[in-house]
Amino acid sequence: MWLASRSAAIVAFVLIACSVTLGLFMANRLVRRPGLKRSLLKVHEQIALAALVAIVFHGVLLLGDKWLRPGLAGIAIPFSMSYRPLWTGLGIIGGYITVIVGPTYFVRRRIGARRWRQIHRTAAIVYVLGLIHALQSGTDGATLWFRTIAAMSAAPIVVLLALRYLRPAPKRVPQPRTSAHARAPASTKVA
């Protein structure tokens, strides 16, 4: 069970990194062709859902770990597990954020695009929490191969986040206000 849970965790981490990278790539409007953008959006959606499934498997499979013995409370309540409670707690919080953020894609029309974007921006936090959780409480967190994967996944995310939030916002030209009862322009008389 430990090996299966560990594998699910690594798969979840890689999928979240891919999903966040792809999401930031699209959010930065680096894709101009509409057909490609639609295809990437579908890939992004599927990767995010697969990551969610891998996170659930990671937690559920930990229940069978005979050494850790986290119990249901240990995998469901942040900071309650006896093994590295801070780091496992951050992972649990990241899992909950994923459960909240991921499915909002399917209700974005009901909640509105603006609110959906605000919620969806927390996806990068999921990556950060997952990275900290993996490095500090994961069995492979100290290995060179996992740290290499972590660094390779963090580099594009940091660059895309910086591009997204540090570049100046485009200037908006104020539009004149019009009302339904606005006067029509006076007609010119022809002499």
mmCIF file of C-alpha atoms in Angstrom:
data_model
loop_
_atom_site.group_PDB
_atom_site.id
_atom_site.type_symbol
_atom_site.label_atom_id
_atom_site.label_comp_id
_atom_site.label_asym_id
_atom_site.label_seq_id
_atom_site.Cartn_x
_atom_site.Cartn_y
_atom_site.Cartn_z
ATOM 1 C CA MET A 1 0.000 0.000 0.000
ATOM 2 C CA TRP A 2 2.882 2.333 0.802
ATOM 3 C CA LEU A 3 4.391 1.878 -2.666
ATOM 4 C CA ALA A 4 1.032 2.411 -4.348
ATOM 5 C CA SER A 5 0.329 5.539 -2.299
ATOM 6 C CA ARG A 6 3.811 6.862 -2.987
ATOM 7 C CA SER A 7 3.355 6.246 -6.719
ATOM 8 C CA ALA A 8 -0.024 7.978 -6.716
ATOM 9 C CA ALA A 9 1.540 10.952 -4.936
ATOM 10 C CA ILE A 10 4.311 11.303 -7.519
ATOM 11 C CA VAL A 11 1.814 10.999 -10.372
ATOM 12 C CA ALA A 12 -0.418 13.611 -8.704
ATOM 13 C CA PHE A 13 2.502 15.998 -8.275
ATOM 14 C CA VAL A 14 3.589 15.700 -11.913
ATOM 15 C CA LEU A 15 0.009 16.085 -13.171
ATOM 16 C CA ILE A 16 -0.601 19.160 -11.004
ATOM 17 C CA ALA A 17 2.644 20.698 -12.251
ATOM 18 C CA CYS A 18 1.606 20.031 -15.855
ATOM 19 C CA SER A 19 -1.904 21.374 -15.288
ATOM 20 C CA VAL A 20 -0.707 24.562 -13.582
ATOM 21 C CA THR A 21 1.957 25.130 -16.247
ATOM 22 C CA LEU A 22 -0.538 24.674 -19.064
ATOM 23 C CA GLY A 23 -3.123 26.845 -17.304
ATOM 24 C CA LEU A 24 -0.614 29.667 -16.809
ATOM 25 C CA PHE A 25 0.543 29.296 -20.399
ATOM 26 C CA MET A 26 -3.023 29.867 -21.591
ATOM 27 C CA ALA A 27 -3.733 32.588 -18.997
ATOM 28 C CA ASN A 28 -0.746 34.532 -20.332
ATOM 29 C CA ARG A 29 -2.359 34.396 -23.783
ATOM 30 C CA LEU A 30 0.659 32.695 -25.293
ATOM 31 C CA VAL A 31 -1.615 30.651 -27.558
ATOM 32 C CA ARG A 32 -3.182 32.671 -30.350
ATOM 33 C CA ARG A 33 -4.777 30.051 -32.596
ATOM 34 C CA PRO A 34 -8.367 29.336 -31.460
ATOM 35 C CA GLY A 35 -8.283 25.653 -32.468
ATOM 36 C CA LEU A 36 -5.077 25.023 -30.553
ATOM 37 C CA LYS A 37 -6.399 26.951 -27.574
ATOM 38 C CA ARG A 38 -9.546 24.786 -27.443
ATOM 39 C CA SER A 39 -7.441 21.620 -27.684
ATOM 40 C CA LEU A 40 -5.077 22.770 -24.928
ATOM 41 C CA LEU A 41 -8.038 23.681 -22.740
ATOM 42 C CA LYS A 42 -9.379 20.130 -23.073
ATOM 43 C CA VAL A 43 -5.954 18.669 -22.267
ATOM 44 C CA HIS A 44 -5.651 21.018 -19.262
ATOM 45 C CA GLU A 45 -9.061 19.923 -18.005
ATOM 46 C CA GLN A 46 -8.257 16.206 -18.340
ATOM 47 C CA ILE A 47 -4.863 16.563 -16.662
ATOM 48 C CA ALA A 48 -6.453 18.429 -13.750
ATOM 49 C CA LEU A 49 -9.114 15.734 -13.318
ATOM 50 C CA ALA A 50 -6.490 12.983 -13.466
ATOM 51 C CA ALA A 51 -4.479 14.840 -10.805
ATOM 52 C CA LEU A 52 -7.557 14.993 -8.598
ATOM 53 C CA VAL A 53 -8.059 11.239 -8.948
ATOM 54 C CA ALA A 54 -4.369 10.600 -8.145
ATOM 55 C CA ILE A 55 -4.628 12.757 -5.005
ATOM 56 C CA VAL A 56 -7.655 10.787 -3.832
ATOM 57 C CA PHE A 57 -5.813 7.505 -4.486
ATOM 58 C CA HIS A 58 -2.784 8.806 -2.576
ATOM 59 C CA GLY A 59 -4.869 9.534 0.503
ATOM 60 C CA VAL A 60 -7.033 6.419 0.384
ATOM 61 C CA LEU A 61 -4.056 4.121 -0.189
ATOM 62 C CA LEU A 62 -2.315 5.598 2.854
ATOM 63 C CA LEU A 63 -5.086 4.090 4.970
ATOM 64 C CA GLY A 64 -3.565 0.674 4.262
ATOM 65 C CA ASP A 65 -0.011 1.699 5.219
ATOM 66 C CA LYS A 66 0.888 -0.566 8.148
ATOM 67 C CA TRP A 67 3.806 1.617 9.289
ATOM 68 C CA LEU A 68 2.171 5.043 9.065
ATOM 69 C CA ARG A 69 -1.358 4.038 10.178
ATOM 70 C CA PRO A 70 -2.812 7.498 9.664
ATOM 71 C CA GLY A 71 -6.451 6.580 10.134
ATOM 72 C CA LEU A 72 -9.276 8.458 8.477
ATOM 73 C CA ALA A 73 -8.698 11.539 10.643
ATOM 74 C CA GLY A 74 -5.010 11.560 9.718
ATOM 75 C CA ILE A 75 -5.723 11.824 6.002
ATOM 76 C CA ALA A 76 -8.788 14.063 6.319
ATOM 77 C CA ILE A 77 -7.963 16.569 9.067
ATOM 78 C CA PRO A 78 -4.989 18.859 8.410
ATOM 79 C CA PHE A 79 -2.178 18.743 10.997
ATOM 80 C CA SER A 80 -3.671 15.773 12.871
ATOM 81 C CA MET A 81 -1.328 13.074 11.554
ATOM 82 C CA SER A 82 1.508 12.207 13.916
ATOM 83 C CA TYR A 83 4.049 11.934 11.065
ATOM 84 C CA ARG A 84 5.386 15.397 10.197
ATOM 85 C CA PRO A 85 2.056 17.094 10.970
ATOM 86 C CA LEU A 86 2.893 20.496 9.491
ATOM 87 C CA TRP A 87 4.009 19.127 6.128
ATOM 88 C CA THR A 88 1.281 16.494 5.846
ATOM 89 C CA GLY A 89 -1.270 19.097 6.923
ATOM 90 C CA LEU A 90 -0.196 21.406 4.098
ATOM 91 C CA GLY A 91 -0.610 18.497 1.670
ATOM 92 C CA ILE A 92 -4.123 17.830 2.961
ATOM 93 C CA ILE A 93 -5.029 21.507 2.555
ATOM 94 C CA GLY A 94 -3.655 21.382 -0.997
ATOM 95 C CA GLY A 95 -5.847 18.341 -1.650
ATOM 96 C CA TYR A 96 -8.933 20.166 -0.396
ATOM 97 C CA ILE A 97 -8.173 23.198 -2.537
ATOM 98 C CA THR A 98 -7.882 20.867 -5.536
ATOM 99 C CA VAL A 99 -11.278 19.349 -4.752
ATOM 100 C CA ILE A 100 -12.770 22.854 -4.611
ATOM 101 C CA VAL A 101 -10.959 24.453 -7.568
ATOM 102 C CA GLY A 102 -10.976 21.583 -10.080
ATOM 103 C CA PRO A 103 -14.720 21.113 -10.491
ATOM 104 C CA THR A 104 -15.425 24.875 -10.712
ATOM 105 C CA TYR A 105 -14.648 24.608 -14.412
ATOM 106 C CA PHE A 106 -17.941 22.789 -14.886
ATOM 107 C CA VAL A 107 -19.983 25.465 -13.092
ATOM 108 C CA ARG A 108 -18.200 28.575 -14.336
ATOM 109 C CA ARG A 109 -21.220 29.745 -16.319
ATOM 110 C CA ARG A 110 -23.383 29.555 -13.207
ATOM 111 C CA ILE A 111 -20.936 31.338 -10.911
ATOM 112 C CA GLY A 112 -19.745 33.831 -13.512
ATOM 113 C CA ALA A 113 -16.444 34.139 -15.324
ATOM 114 C CA ARG A 114 -15.021 36.718 -12.927
ATOM 115 C CA ARG A 115 -15.699 34.652 -9.796
ATOM 116 C CA TRP A 116 -14.477 31.504 -11.557
ATOM 117 C CA ARG A 117 -11.163 33.238 -12.433
ATOM 118 C CA GLN A 118 -10.736 34.362 -8.832
ATOM 119 C CA ILE A 119 -11.269 30.829 -7.553
ATOM 120 C CA HIS A 120 -9.173 29.274 -10.304
ATOM 121 C CA ARG A 121 -6.152 31.446 -9.491
ATOM 122 C CA THR A 122 -5.660 29.398 -6.327
ATOM 123 C CA ALA A 123 -4.549 26.442 -8.469
ATOM 124 C CA ALA A 124 -0.966 27.695 -8.269
ATOM 125 C CA ILE A 125 -1.261 27.458 -4.476
ATOM 126 C CA VAL A 126 -2.094 23.762 -4.873
ATOM 127 C CA TYR A 127 1.199 23.286 -6.697
ATOM 128 C CA VAL A 128 3.165 25.153 -4.014
ATOM 129 C CA LEU A 129 1.518 23.213 -1.178
ATOM 130 C CA GLY A 130 2.080 19.935 -3.020
ATOM 131 C CA LEU A 131 5.727 20.806 -3.614
ATOM 132 C CA ILE A 132 6.322 21.650 0.052
ATOM 133 C CA HIS A 133 4.432 18.541 1.162
ATOM 134 C CA ALA A 134 6.413 16.297 -1.180
ATOM 135 C CA LEU A 135 9.801 17.750 -0.272
ATOM 136 C CA GLN A 136 9.225 17.759 3.478
ATOM 137 C CA SER A 137 7.136 14.665 4.157
ATOM 138 C CA GLY A 138 7.487 12.524 1.051
ATOM 139 C CA THR A 139 9.744 9.504 1.152
ATOM 140 C CA ASP A 140 11.434 10.654 -2.044
ATOM 141 C CA GLY A 141 11.595 14.339 -1.122
ATOM 142 C CA ALA A 142 15.326 14.272 -0.421
ATOM 143 C CA THR A 143 16.333 12.209 -3.455
ATOM 144 C CA LEU A 144 18.163 13.805 -6.351
ATOM 145 C CA TRP A 145 15.743 12.443 -8.956
ATOM 146 C CA PHE A 146 12.684 13.919 -7.202
ATOM 147 C CA ARG A 147 14.368 17.247 -6.489
ATOM 148 C CA THR A 148 15.281 17.395 -10.183
ATOM 149 C CA ILE A 149 11.625 16.849 -11.129
ATOM 150 C CA ALA A 150 10.584 19.488 -8.584
ATOM 151 C CA ALA A 151 13.074 22.038 -9.952
ATOM 152 C CA MET A 152 12.156 21.290 -13.564
ATOM 153 C CA SER A 153 8.464 21.743 -12.784
ATOM 154 C CA ALA A 154 8.961 24.869 -10.666
ATOM 155 C CA ALA A 155 11.034 26.782 -13.244
ATOM 156 C CA PRO A 156 8.311 27.292 -15.886
ATOM 157 C CA ILE A 157 5.663 27.931 -13.230
ATOM 158 C CA VAL A 158 7.749 30.676 -11.614
ATOM 159 C CA VAL A 159 8.453 32.277 -15.004
ATOM 160 C CA LEU A 160 4.800 32.112 -16.086
ATOM 161 C CA LEU A 161 3.581 33.469 -12.736
ATOM 162 C CA ALA A 162 6.034 36.351 -12.986
ATOM 163 C CA LEU A 163 4.910 37.027 -16.539
ATOM 164 C CA ARG A 164 1.283 36.939 -15.450
ATOM 165 C CA TYR A 165 1.490 39.148 -12.387
ATOM 166 C CA LEU A 166 4.504 41.400 -12.869
ATOM 167 C CA ARG A 167 3.881 42.800 -16.321
ATOM 168 C CA PRO A 168 1.887 46.010 -16.436
ATOM 169 C CA ALA A 169 -1.816 45.675 -17.028
ATOM 170 C CA PRO A 170 -2.992 46.872 -20.435
ATOM 171 C CA LYS A 171 -4.367 50.391 -20.355
ATOM 172 C CA ARG A 172 -8.069 50.553 -20.820
ATOM 173 C CA VAL A 173 -9.578 53.401 -22.734
ATOM 174 C CA PRO A 174 -12.613 54.706 -20.845
ATOM 175 C CA GLN A 175 -15.762 54.362 -22.848
ATOM 176 C CA PRO A 176 -18.311 57.196 -22.767
ATOM 177 C CA ARG A 177 -21.365 56.381 -20.737
ATOM 178 C CA THR A 178 -24.608 56.116 -22.612
ATOM 179 C CA SER A 179 -28.023 55.616 -21.212
ATOM 180 C CA ALA A 180 -31.190 54.335 -22.734
ATOM 181 C CA HIS A 181 -32.731 57.763 -22.329
ATOM 182 C CA ALA A 182 -29.866 59.685 -23.884
ATOM 183 C CA ARG A 183 -30.935 62.413 -26.251
ATOM 184 C CA ALA A 184 -30.552 61.788 -29.894
ATOM 185 C CA PRO A 185 -28.299 64.306 -31.626
ATOM 186 C CA ALA A 186 -30.124 67.360 -32.889
ATOM 187 C CA SER A 187 -30.949 67.057 -36.522
ATOM 188 C CA THR A 188 -29.435 69.576 -38.823
ATOM 189 C CA LYS A 189 -31.805 71.676 -40.833
ATOM 190 C CA VAL A 190 -31.340 71.849 -44.542
ATOM 191 C CA ALA A 191 -31.995 75.350 -45.870
#
